[in-house]
Every structure is written in structure tokens, then in C-alpha cells.
CSV table of C-alpha atoms in Angstrom, one decimal:
chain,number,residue,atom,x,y,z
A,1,UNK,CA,0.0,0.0,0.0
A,2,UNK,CA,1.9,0.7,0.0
A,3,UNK,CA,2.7,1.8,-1.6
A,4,UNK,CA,12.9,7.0,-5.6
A,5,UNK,CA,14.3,7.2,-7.5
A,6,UNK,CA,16.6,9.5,-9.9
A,7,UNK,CA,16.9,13.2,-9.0
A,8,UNK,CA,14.7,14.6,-11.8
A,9,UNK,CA,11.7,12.4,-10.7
A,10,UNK,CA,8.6,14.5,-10.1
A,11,UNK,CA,7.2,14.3,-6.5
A,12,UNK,CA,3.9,12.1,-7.4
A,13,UNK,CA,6.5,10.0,-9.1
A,14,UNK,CA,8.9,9.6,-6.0
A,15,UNK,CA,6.1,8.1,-4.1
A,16,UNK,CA,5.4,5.5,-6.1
A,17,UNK,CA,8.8,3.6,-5.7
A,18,UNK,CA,8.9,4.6,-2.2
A,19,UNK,CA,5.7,3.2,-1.3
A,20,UNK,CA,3.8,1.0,-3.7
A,21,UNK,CA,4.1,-2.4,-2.3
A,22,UNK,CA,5.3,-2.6,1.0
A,23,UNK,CA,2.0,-2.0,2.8
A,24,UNK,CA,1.9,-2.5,-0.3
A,25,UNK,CA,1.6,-1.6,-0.4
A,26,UNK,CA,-0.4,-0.2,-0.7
A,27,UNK,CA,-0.7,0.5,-3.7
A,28,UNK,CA,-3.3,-0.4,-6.4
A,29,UNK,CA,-7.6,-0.9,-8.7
A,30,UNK,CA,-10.4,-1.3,-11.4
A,31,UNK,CA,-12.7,-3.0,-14.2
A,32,UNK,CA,-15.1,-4.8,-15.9
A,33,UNK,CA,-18.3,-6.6,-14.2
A,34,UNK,CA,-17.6,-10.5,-13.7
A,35,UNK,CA,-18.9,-12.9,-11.9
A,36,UNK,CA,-17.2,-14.4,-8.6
A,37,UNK,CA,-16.8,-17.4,-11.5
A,38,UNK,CA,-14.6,-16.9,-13.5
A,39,UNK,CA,-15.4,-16.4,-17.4
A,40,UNK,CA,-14.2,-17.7,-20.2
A,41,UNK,CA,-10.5,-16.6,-21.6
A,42,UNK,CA,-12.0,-15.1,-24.3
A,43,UNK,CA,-14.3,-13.3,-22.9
A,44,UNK,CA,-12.7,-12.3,-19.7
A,45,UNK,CA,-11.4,-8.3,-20.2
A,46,UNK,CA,-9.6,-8.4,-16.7
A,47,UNK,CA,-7.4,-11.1,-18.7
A,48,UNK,CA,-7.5,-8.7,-22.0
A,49,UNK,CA,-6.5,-6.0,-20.0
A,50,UNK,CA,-3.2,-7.8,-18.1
A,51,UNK,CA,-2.2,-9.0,-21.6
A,52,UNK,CA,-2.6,-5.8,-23.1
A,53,UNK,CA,0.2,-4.6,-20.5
A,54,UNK,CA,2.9,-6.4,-21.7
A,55,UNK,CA,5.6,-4.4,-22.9
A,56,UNK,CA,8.9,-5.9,-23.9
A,57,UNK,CA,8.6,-8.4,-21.4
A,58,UNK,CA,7.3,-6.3,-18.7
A,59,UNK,CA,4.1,-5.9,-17.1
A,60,UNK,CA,3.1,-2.4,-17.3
A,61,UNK,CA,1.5,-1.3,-13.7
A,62,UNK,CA,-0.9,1.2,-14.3
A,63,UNK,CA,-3.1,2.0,-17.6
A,64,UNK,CA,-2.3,6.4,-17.6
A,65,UNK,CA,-5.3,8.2,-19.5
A,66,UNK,CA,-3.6,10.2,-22.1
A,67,UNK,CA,-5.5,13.2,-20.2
A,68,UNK,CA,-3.2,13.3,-17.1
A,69,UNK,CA,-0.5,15.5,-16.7
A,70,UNK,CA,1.6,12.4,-15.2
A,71,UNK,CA,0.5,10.1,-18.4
A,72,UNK,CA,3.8,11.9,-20.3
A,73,UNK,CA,5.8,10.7,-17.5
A,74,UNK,CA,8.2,7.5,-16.2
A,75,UNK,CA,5.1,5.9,-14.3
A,76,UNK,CA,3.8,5.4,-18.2
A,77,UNK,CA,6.3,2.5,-18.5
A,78,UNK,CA,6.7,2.2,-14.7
A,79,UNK,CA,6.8,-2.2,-13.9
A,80,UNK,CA,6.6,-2.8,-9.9
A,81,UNK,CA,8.5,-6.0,-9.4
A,82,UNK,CA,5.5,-7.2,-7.1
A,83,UNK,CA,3.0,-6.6,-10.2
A,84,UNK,CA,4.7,-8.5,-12.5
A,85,UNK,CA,5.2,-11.4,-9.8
A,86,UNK,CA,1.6,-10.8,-8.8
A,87,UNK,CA,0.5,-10.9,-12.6
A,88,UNK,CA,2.7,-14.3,-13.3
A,89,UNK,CA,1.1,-16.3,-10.6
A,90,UNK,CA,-2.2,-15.5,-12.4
A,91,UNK,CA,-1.3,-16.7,-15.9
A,92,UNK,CA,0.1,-19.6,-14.6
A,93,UNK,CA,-3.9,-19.8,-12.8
A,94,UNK,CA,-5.2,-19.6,-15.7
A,95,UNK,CA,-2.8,-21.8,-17.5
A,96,UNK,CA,-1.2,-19.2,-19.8
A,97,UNK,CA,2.1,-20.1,-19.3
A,98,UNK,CA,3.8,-18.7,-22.3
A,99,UNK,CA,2.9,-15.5,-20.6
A,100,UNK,CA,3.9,-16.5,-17.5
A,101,UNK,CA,7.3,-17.7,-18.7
A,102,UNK,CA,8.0,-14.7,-20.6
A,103,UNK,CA,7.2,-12.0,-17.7
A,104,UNK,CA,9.5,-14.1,-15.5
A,105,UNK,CA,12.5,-14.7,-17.5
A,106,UNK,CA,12.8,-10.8,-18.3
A,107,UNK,CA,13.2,-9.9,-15.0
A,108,UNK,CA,15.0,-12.8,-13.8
A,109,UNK,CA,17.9,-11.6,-15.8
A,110,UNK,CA,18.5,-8.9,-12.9
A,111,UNK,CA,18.1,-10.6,-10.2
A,112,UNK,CA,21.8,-11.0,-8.6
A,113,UNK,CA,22.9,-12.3,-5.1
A,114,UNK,CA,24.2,-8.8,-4.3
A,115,UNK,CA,21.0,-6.9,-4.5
A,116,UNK,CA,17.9,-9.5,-4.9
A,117,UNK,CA,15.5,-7.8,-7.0
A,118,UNK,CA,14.9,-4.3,-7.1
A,119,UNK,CA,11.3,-2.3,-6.4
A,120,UNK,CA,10.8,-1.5,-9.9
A,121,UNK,CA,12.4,-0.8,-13.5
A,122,UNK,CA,11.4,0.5,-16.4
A,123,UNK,CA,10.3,-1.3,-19.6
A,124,UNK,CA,12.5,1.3,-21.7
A,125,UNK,CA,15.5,1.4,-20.1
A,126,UNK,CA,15.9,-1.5,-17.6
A,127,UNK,CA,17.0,-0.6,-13.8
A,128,UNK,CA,16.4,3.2,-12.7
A,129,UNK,CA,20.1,3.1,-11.4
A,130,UNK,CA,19.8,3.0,-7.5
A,131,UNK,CA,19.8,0.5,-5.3
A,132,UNK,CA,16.0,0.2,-4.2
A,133,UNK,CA,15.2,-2.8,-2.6
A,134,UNK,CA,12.1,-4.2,-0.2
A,135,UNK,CA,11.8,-7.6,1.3
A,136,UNK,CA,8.4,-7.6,-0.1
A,137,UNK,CA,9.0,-7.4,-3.5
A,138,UNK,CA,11.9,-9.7,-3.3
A,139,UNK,CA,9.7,-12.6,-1.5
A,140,UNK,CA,6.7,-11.9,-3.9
A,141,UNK,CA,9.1,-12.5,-6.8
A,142,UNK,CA,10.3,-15.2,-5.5
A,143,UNK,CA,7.2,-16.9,-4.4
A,144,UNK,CA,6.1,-16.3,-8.4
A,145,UNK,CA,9.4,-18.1,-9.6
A,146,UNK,CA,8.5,-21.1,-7.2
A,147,UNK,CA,5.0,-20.7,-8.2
A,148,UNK,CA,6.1,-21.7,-11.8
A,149,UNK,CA,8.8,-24.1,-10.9
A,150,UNK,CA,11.7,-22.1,-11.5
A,151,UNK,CA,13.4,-22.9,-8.6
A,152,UNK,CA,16.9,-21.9,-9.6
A,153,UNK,CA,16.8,-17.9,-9.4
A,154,UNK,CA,14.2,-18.0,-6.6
A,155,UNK,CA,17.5,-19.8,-4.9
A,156,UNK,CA,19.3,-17.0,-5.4
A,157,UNK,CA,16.6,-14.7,-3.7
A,158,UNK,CA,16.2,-17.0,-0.8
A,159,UNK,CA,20.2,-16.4,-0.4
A,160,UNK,CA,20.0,-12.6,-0.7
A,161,UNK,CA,16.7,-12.9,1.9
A,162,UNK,CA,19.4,-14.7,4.6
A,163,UNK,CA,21.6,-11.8,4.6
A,164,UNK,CA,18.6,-9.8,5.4
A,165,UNK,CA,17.2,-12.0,8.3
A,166,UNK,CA,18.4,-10.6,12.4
A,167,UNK,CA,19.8,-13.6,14.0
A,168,UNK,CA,20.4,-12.1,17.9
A,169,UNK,CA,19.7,-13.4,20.7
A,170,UNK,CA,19.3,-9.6,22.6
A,171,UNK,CA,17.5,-8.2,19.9
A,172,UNK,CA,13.5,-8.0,19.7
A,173,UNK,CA,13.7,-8.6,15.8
A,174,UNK,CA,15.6,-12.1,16.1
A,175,UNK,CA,14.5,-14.4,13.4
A,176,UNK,CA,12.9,-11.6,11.5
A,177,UNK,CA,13.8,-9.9,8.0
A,178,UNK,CA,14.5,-6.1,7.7
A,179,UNK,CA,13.1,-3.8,5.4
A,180,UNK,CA,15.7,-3.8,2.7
A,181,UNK,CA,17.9,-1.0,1.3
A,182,UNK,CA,17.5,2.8,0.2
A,183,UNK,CA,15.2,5.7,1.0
A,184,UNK,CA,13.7,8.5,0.2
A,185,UNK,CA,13.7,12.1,2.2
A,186,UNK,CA,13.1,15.3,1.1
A,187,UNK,CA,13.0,13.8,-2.6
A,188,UNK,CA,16.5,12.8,-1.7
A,189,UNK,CA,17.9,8.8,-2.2
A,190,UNK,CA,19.4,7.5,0.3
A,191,UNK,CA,21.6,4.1,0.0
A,192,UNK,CA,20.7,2.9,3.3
A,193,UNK,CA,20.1,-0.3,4.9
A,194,UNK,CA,16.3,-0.4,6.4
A,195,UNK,CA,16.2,-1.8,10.0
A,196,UNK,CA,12.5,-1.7,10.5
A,197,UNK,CA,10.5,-4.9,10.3
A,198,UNK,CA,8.0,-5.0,8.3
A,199,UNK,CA,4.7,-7.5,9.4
A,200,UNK,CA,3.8,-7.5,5.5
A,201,UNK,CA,7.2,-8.4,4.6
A,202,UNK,CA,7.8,-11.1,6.5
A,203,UNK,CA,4.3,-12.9,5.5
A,204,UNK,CA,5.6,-12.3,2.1
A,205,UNK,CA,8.6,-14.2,3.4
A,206,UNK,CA,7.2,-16.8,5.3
A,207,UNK,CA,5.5,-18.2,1.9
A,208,UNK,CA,7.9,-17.7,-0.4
A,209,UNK,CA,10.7,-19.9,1.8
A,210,UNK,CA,7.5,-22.1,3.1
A,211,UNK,CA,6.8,-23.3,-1.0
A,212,UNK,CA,10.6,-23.3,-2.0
A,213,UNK,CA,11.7,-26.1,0.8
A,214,UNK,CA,8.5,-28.0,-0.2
A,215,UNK,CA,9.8,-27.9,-3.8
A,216,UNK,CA,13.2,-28.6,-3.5
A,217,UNK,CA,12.2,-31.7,-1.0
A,218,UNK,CA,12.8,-34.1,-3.5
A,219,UNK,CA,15.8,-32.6,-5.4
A,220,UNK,CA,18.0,-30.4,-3.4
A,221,UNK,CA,17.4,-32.0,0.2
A,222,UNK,CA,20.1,-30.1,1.8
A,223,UNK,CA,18.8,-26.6,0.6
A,224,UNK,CA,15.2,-27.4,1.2
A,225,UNK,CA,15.8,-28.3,4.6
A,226,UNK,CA,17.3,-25.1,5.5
A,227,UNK,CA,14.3,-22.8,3.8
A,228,UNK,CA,11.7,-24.6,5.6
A,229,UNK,CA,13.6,-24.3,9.3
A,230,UNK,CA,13.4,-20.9,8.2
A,231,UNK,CA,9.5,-20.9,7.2
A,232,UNK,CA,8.9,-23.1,10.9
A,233,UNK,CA,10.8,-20.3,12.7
A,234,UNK,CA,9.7,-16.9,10.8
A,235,UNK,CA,6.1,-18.9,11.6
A,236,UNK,CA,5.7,-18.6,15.1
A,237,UNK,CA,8.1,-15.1,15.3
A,238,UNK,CA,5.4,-13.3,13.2
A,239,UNK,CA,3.0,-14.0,15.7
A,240,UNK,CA,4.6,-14.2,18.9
A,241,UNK,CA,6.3,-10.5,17.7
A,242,UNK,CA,3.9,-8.9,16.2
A,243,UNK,CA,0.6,-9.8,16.8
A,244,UNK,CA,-1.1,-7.7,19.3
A,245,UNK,CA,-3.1,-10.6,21.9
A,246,UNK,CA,-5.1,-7.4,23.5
A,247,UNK,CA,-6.5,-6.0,20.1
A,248,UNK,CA,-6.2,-9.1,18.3
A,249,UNK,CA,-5.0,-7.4,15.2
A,250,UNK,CA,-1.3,-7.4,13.6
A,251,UNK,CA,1.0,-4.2,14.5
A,252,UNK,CA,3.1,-2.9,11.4
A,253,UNK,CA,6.0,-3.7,12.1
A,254,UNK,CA,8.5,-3.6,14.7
A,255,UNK,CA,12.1,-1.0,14.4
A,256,UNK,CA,15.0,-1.3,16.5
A,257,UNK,CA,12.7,1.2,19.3
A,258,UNK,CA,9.8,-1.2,19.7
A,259,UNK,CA,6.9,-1.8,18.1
A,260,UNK,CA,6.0,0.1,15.2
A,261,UNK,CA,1.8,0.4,16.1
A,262,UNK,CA,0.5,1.4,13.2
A,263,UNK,CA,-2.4,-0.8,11.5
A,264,UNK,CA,-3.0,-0.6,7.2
A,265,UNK,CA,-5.7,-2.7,6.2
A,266,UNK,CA,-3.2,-4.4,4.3
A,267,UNK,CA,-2.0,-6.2,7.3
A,268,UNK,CA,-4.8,-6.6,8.5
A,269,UNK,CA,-6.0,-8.8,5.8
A,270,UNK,CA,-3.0,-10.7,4.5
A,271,UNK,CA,-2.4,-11.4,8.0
A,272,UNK,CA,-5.7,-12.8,8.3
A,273,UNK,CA,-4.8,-15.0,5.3
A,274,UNK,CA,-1.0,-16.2,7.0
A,275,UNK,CA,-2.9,-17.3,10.3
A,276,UNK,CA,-5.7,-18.9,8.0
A,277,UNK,CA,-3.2,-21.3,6.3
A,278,UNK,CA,-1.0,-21.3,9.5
A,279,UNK,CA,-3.9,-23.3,11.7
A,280,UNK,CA,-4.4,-20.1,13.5
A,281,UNK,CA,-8.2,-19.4,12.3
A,282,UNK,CA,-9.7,-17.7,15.5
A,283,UNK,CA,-7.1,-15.2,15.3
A,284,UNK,CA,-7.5,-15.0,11.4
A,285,UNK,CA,-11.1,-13.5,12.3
A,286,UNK,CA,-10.2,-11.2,14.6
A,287,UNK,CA,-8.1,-9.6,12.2
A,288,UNK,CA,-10.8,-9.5,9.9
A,289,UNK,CA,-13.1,-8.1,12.0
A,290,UNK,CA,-10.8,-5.0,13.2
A,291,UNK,CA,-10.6,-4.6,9.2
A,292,UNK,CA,-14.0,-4.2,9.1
A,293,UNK,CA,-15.2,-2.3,12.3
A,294,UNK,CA,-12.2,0.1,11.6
A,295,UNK,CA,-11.8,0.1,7.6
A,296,UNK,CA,-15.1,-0.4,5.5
A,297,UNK,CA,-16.6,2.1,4.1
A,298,UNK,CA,-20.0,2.5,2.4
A,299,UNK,CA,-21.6,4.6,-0.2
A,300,UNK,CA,-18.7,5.9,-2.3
A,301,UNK,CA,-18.9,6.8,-5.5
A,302,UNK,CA,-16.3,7.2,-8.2
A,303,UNK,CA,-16.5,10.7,-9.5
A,304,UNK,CA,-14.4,12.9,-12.3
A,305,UNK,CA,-12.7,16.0,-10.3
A,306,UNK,CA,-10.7,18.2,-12.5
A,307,UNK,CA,-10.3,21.6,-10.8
A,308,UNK,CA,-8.4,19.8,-7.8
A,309,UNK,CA,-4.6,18.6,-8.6
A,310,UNK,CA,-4.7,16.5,-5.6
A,311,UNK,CA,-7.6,14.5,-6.7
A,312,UNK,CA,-7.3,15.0,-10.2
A,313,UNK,CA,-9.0,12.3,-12.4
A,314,UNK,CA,-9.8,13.1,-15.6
A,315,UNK,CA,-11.4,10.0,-17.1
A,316,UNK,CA,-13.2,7.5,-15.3
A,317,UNK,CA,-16.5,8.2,-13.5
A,318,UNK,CA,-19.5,5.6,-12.7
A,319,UNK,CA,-22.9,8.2,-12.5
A,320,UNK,CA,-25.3,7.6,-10.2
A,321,UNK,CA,-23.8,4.5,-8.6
A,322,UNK,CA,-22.0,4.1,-5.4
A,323,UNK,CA,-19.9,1.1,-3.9
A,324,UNK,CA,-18.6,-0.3,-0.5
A,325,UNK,CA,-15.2,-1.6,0.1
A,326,UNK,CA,-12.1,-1.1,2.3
A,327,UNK,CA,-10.0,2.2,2.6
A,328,UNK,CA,-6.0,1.6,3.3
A,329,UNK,CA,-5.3,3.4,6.5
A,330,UNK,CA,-6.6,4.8,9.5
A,331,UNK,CA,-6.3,8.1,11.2
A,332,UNK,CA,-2.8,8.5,13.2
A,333,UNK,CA,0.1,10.5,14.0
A,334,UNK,CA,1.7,9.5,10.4
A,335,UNK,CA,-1.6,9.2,8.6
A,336,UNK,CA,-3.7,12.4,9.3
A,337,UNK,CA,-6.8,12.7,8.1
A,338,UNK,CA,-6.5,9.7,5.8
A,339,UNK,CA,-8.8,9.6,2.3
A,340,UNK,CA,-11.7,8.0,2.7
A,341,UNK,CA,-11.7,6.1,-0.9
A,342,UNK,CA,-12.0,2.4,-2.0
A,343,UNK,CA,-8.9,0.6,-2.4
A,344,UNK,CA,-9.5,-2.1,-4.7
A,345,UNK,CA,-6.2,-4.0,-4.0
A,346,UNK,CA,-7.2,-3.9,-0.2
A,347,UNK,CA,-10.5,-4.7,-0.5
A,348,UNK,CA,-9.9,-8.0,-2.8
A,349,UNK,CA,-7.3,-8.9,-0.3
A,350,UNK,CA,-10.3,-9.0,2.3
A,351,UNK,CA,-12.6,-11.1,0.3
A,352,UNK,CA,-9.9,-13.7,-0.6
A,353,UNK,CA,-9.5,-13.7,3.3
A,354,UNK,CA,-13.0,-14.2,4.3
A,355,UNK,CA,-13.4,-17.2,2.1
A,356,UNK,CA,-11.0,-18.5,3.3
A,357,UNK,CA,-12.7,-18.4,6.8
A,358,UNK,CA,-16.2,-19.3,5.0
A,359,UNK,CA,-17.6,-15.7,5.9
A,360,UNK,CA,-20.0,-14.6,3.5
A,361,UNK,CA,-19.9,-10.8,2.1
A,362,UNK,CA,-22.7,-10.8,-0.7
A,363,UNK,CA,-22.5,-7.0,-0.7
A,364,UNK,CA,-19.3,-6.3,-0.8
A,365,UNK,CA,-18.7,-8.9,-3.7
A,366,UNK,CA,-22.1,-7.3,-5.1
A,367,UNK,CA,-20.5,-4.2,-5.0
A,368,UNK,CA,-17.0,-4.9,-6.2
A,369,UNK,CA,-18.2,-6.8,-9.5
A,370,UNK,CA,-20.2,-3.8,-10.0
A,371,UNK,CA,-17.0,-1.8,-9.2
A,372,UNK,CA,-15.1,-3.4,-11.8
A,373,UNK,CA,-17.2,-1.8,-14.6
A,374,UNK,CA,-16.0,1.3,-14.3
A,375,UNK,CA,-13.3,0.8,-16.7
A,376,UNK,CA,-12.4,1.4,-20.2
A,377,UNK,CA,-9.4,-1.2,-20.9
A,378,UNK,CA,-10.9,-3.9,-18.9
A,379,UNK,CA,-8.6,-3.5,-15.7
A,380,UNK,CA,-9.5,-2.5,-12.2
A,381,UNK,CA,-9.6,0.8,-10.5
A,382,UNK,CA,-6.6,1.3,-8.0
A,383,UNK,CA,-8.8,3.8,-6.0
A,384,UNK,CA,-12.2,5.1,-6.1
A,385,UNK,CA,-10.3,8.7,-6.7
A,386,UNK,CA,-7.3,9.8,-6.8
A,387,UNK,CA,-5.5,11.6,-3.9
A,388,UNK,CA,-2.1,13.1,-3.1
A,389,UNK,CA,0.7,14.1,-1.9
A,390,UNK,CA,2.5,12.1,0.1
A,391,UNK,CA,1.7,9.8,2.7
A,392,UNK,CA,-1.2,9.3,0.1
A,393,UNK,CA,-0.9,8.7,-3.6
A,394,UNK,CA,-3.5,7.0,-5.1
A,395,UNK,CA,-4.8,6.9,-8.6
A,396,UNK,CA,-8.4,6.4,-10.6
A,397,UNK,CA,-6.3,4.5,-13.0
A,398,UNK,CA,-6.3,0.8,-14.3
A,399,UNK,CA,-4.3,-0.8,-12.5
A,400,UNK,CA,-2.4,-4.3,-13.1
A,401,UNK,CA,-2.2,-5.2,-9.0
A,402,UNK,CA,-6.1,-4.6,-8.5
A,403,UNK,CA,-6.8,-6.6,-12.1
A,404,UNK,CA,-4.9,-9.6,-10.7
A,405,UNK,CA,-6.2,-9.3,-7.4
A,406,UNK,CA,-9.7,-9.4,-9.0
A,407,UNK,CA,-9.1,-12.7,-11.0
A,408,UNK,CA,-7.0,-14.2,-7.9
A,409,UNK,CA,-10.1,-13.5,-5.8
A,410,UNK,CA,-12.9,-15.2,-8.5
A,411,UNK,CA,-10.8,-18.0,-9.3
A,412,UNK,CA,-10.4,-18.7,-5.3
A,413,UNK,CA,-13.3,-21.6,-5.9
A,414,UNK,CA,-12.2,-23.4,-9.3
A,415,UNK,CA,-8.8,-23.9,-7.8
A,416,UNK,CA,-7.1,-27.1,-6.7
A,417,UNK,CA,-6.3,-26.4,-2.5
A,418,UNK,CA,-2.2,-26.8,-3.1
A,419,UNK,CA,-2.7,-24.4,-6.6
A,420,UNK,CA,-4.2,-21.1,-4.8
A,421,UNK,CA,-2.5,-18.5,-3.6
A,422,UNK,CA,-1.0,-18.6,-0.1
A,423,UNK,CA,-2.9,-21.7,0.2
A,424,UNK,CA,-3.0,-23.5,3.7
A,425,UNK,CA,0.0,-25.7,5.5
A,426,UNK,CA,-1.8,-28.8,5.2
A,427,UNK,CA,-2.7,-28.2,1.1
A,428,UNK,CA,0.8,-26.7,0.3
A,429,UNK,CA,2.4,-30.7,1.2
A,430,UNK,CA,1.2,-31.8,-2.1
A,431,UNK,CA,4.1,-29.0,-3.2
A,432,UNK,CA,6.7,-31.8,-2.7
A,433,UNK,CA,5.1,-34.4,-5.2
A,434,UNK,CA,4.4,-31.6,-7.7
């Protein structure tokens, strides 16, 4: 949600790497109306509109209208390494593993031990030369690459994740991964290691090293055995460290001060899916329902604003209708006054996690298929409207995170258990025969 690069970067632009993804991110929404079954390939546009963002063997994050201001700038050809690992995993859903294949190999070929996997690059010109690095988007890659069996540079990631993990005794972060490297202040880069844990992050993590020992089981016993000590342990840390037992809802993270308390829906919900799949299900629905009480919003519409540069959105409107769904953050310290807008990405993340936990939301998966109309490319809306500057930058745009969020979230029911996304410990054994 999450949502810096070179000097010249304009400030809407800055954010972007800074922030998309690690709260993931928050980042990212919306598109055409579907059913919570998914369609046929052919007829699907949310599956048009991902492969209509393929651009020399990069996935393209956001669809810019040609009316923005920002549409003659880098974010045009902008790909977020968690969007094109997010957008692999769902070809290979839906079985379009050329596609797959191709995304995956074209950014494999900068992934080094040194560095991981940087934030983002551009489709034109490769790396944005600076070392940008999260833990997120380096355990999203990786848990694509494993996704589709290609197990030897999600190796190399696993490596590059080690260097990253605490391992001390007398520190409060023991067993946990920091944030990664480089920052952004005062529109200033910074090569900097990041300290801070991240909660997100090391879910991310906690998958990606979970599937990889599964994987390597039969072939590479020695290195599988080390990546799933590391799952077991980075298990029970995440919620001995950072879940909060009096709120029942995950903290943020966790810096070399104490905790960091804030609470993004994003954790919220993804941590509702980790203690799904980790046998922790009465937990799971306490983080769901502090997502709700504290985050849902209702009657929101989608409107065109064009005399405001902070909520500029010049294209996409939906008259006369309005939706429900989940906003990213809540009122603090760091976020004052937060937007009260519908993040798609967020709000997808929800109703993956309340299947999950067999809680029914007709409306809000009413609302959301309704939501994704409001399109003209066939992708999904990263935000009901668009708001900035920074902490928030959000976007009525298309938006290749929110469209494979979607088609993750309406192919939750056709899927075989070990096959879908962050699926459970028991399902994810049949990894070792696969």
C-alpha cells in the first residue's frame, strides 16, 4: 500500500517507488463486471487487459489516460516487481504459461545475489540506477518463480533474503527480515540499509521460503531443509512478535525502538490469510473483523474531479452508482486525516481472506463486480479517486495489481487447494510431489 528514484523524478513519481508495495503496499484498482466465476479466456477483459500490458517483457502497472498530466511521465512505462510477480502467478492460474514464462524470465535476468530484486524498473530502459530494494517485493518475486517451478533464481533470492534476516539473541527482531535498502527524504535517495521490520514483509517471506523447501524436498534436500527451518521459525516469530493478543489485530511492524503500532488494512488482511493457512483461524477472524469495524466504508462513488490537482481524475467516473469496500489506513500521528476512498487491491485482499474463513460478504462482492465496470481497458480501478501528496498517492487508474487481485479473488473456488495463492500448510504438502 503501499505503496525514488533519480533526482529529476517529479514528486507524485517519488512516491510511487517509495511506497507501492510494501504496505503494499499499498498500492493499487479497477474493471469490468464479472462474476465471482470466472469467465471464459475469451471473454474475460480483466485477462485482456493484463495482456494488453505487456511491454517488452514487462508488465506495465498502471493504464495512464492520455489526459493526465503524469501520463507523459516515467510511471507510463513504470513495472513494480510485485506486479509482475503478482500478474505471473495468475497466468500460470489460468494456465497461460507462455505468458507467465515470458514476464519471468525478463526480470530474472536482474536478479543478482548482491541486491535481490529491485522495487521496480522501467520497460524502456531496464533498472532506474539506485539500489531500491524491499523484502516484499523480493519474496513476492520469489514466491512467483517457485509458483512456476523455476526454482533456480528463486534460490538466489532465498540467499539474498538470509543476509537480510536478524539472527540475535538480545534483539527483539531475532528471526525476522529487515526492510531492505534505500530511501527516500526530502525527494532525496538515500543508500541505506532499512532496520524496520515490516509485518507485511515477512508474511511475504514466510510463503515464499515455506513453497521453496516444499519444492526442492525431492531434489535439493540439503537446501530445502534449510528454507523450511526458516518458514517453521519466521512462523511462530510473526505471531509471537507482532501480533497484538489485547487488540487481536497485527502491529506494522517492529524497528530497533519497539513496536511500530500502526495498523493498514493491508496487514490486516494478509495477515488474516498467513494465520488462515498457518492453523491459526480464531485469530484470522479477529483480524478480519478490526478490518471491518475500523476500515469499510459504504456509499462511495467514483467521481471525475478536474479543478483539484490533488484529486485529479480526468477519465473514469460511474454516474449515479456508489460502492462499498475497504479504505487503506486509519487516522494516526503519520496518517492524518487519511482519504476515505476504496482501495481495490485492499479490499480484494479482504474477500480472498474471508473465504477463506467461510464468511459470507454478498455485498461487498455485489459491490466490487459492479466496481469493476467502471473501466475502459478492462482492468480494475486502483482507487475510487485519486488523492495526493504524500503519505497518500492514489490513482483512478487501471491498474495491473487490483486486475490480478480481482481474477486471484474469483478463481479462489475453481482452484485445486495446493494451486491457490497462499494456500494452507496442510494443502501446500502436495508441493513436494508436484
Amino acid at each position: 500500500m503501499k505503496n525514488s528514484r533519480e533526482s529529476n523524478f517529479n514528486r507524485r513519481s517519488i512516491y510511487f517507488l517509495k511506497i507501492l508495495l510494501p504496505l503494499i503496499l499499498l498500492s493499487c484498482a479497477s474493471q469490468p463486471s464479472i462474476s465471482s466465476t470466472p469467465a471464459p479466456l475469451t471473454t474475460d477483459s480483466r485477462v485482456d487487459f493484463l495482456n494488453s500490458q505487456i511491454n517488452k517483457g514487462w508488465m506495465i502497472s498502471f493504464k495512464l489516460p492520455s489526459c493526465d498530466p503524469l501520463a507523459v511521465s516515467n510511471l507510463k512505462t513504470r513495472s513494480f516487481t510485485y506486479d509482475v510477480a503478482l500478474s505471473a502467478i495468475v497466468f500460470k492460474m489460468l494456465g497461460q504459461d507462455e505468458k507467465a514464462d515470458r514476464l519471468l524470465s525478463t526480470i530474472e535476468t536482474f536478479i543478482t545475489a548482491e541486491n535481490g530484486i529491485e522495487f521496480s524498473y522501467d520497460a524502456n530502459d531496464g533498472p532506474l540506477g539506485m539500489r531500491y530494494v524491499r523484502t516484499g517485493a523480493v519474496s513476492w518475486l520469489g514466491y512467483a518463480l517457485v509458483y512456476a517451478d523455476r526454482l533456480k533464481h528463486a534460490q538466489i533470492l532465498a540467499e539474498f533474503l538470509l543476509t537480510r534476516r536478524v539472527v540475535s539473541q538480545g534483539d527483539s527482531r531475532n528471526g525476522l527480515f529487515r526492510g531492505g535498502f534505500g530511501e527516500i527524504k526530502k525527494e532525496t535517495f538515500n543508500d541505506k540499509e532499512i532496520e524496520w521490520i515490516s509485518t507485511e514483509h515477512n508474511i511475504d517471506a514466510y510463503f515464499f521460503f515455506r513453497d521453496l523447501g516444499l519444492k526442492l524436498s525431492n531434489t535439493h534436500p540439503q537446501n530445502a531443509s534449510r528454507y523450511s527451518a526458516v518458514a517453521r521459525d519466521l512462523k511462530d516469530r510473526i505471531v509471537d512478535t507482532l501480533w497484538n493478543p489485547e487488540g487481536r489485530y497485527f502491529y506494522r511492524g517492529l524497528n530497533m525502538q519497539g513496536l511500530d503500532r500502526e495498523t493498514p488494512l493491508d496487514v490486516q488482511t494478509w495477515g488474516a490469510l498467513f494465520l488462515t493457512a498457518t492453523g491459526h483461524g480464531e485469530k484470522a477472524r479477529s483480524a478480519l473483523q478490526f478490518a471491518r469495524k475500523h476500515f469499510l466504508l459504504k456509499n462511495v462513488s467514483v467521481k471525475k474531479e478536474l479543478d483539484d490537482e490533488q484529486k485529479f481524475n480526468c477519465q473514469y467516473e460511474c454516474k449515479n452508482t456508489s460502492f462499498i469496500g475497504f479504505k487503506p489506513y486509519l487516522a494516526s500521528p503519520e496518517y492524518k486525516r487519511p482519504p476515505d476512498l476504496i482501495w481495490t487491491e485492499g479490499s480484494y485482499g479482504y474477500s480472498l481472506a474471508a473465504k477463506r474463513l467461510g464468511i459470507a460478504e454478498p455485498e461487498l462482492e455485489s459491490s466490487l463486480n459492479q466496481l469493476e465496470s467502471c473501466n475502459l481497458y478492462g482492468g480494475v480501478l486502483q482507487t475510487t479517486e485519486t488523492r495526493s501528496p504524500i503519505p497518500y498517492e492514489f490513482h483512478a487508474w487501471e491498474s495491473t495489481a487490483s486486475t490480478s487481485w480481482s481474477l486471484i479473488d474469483s478463481l479462489e473456488s475453481s482452484l485445486p487447494e495446493h494451486r491457490k495463492l497462499w494456500t494452507s500448510d496442510k494443502a501446500s504438502k502436495l508441493l513436494s510431489s508436484n
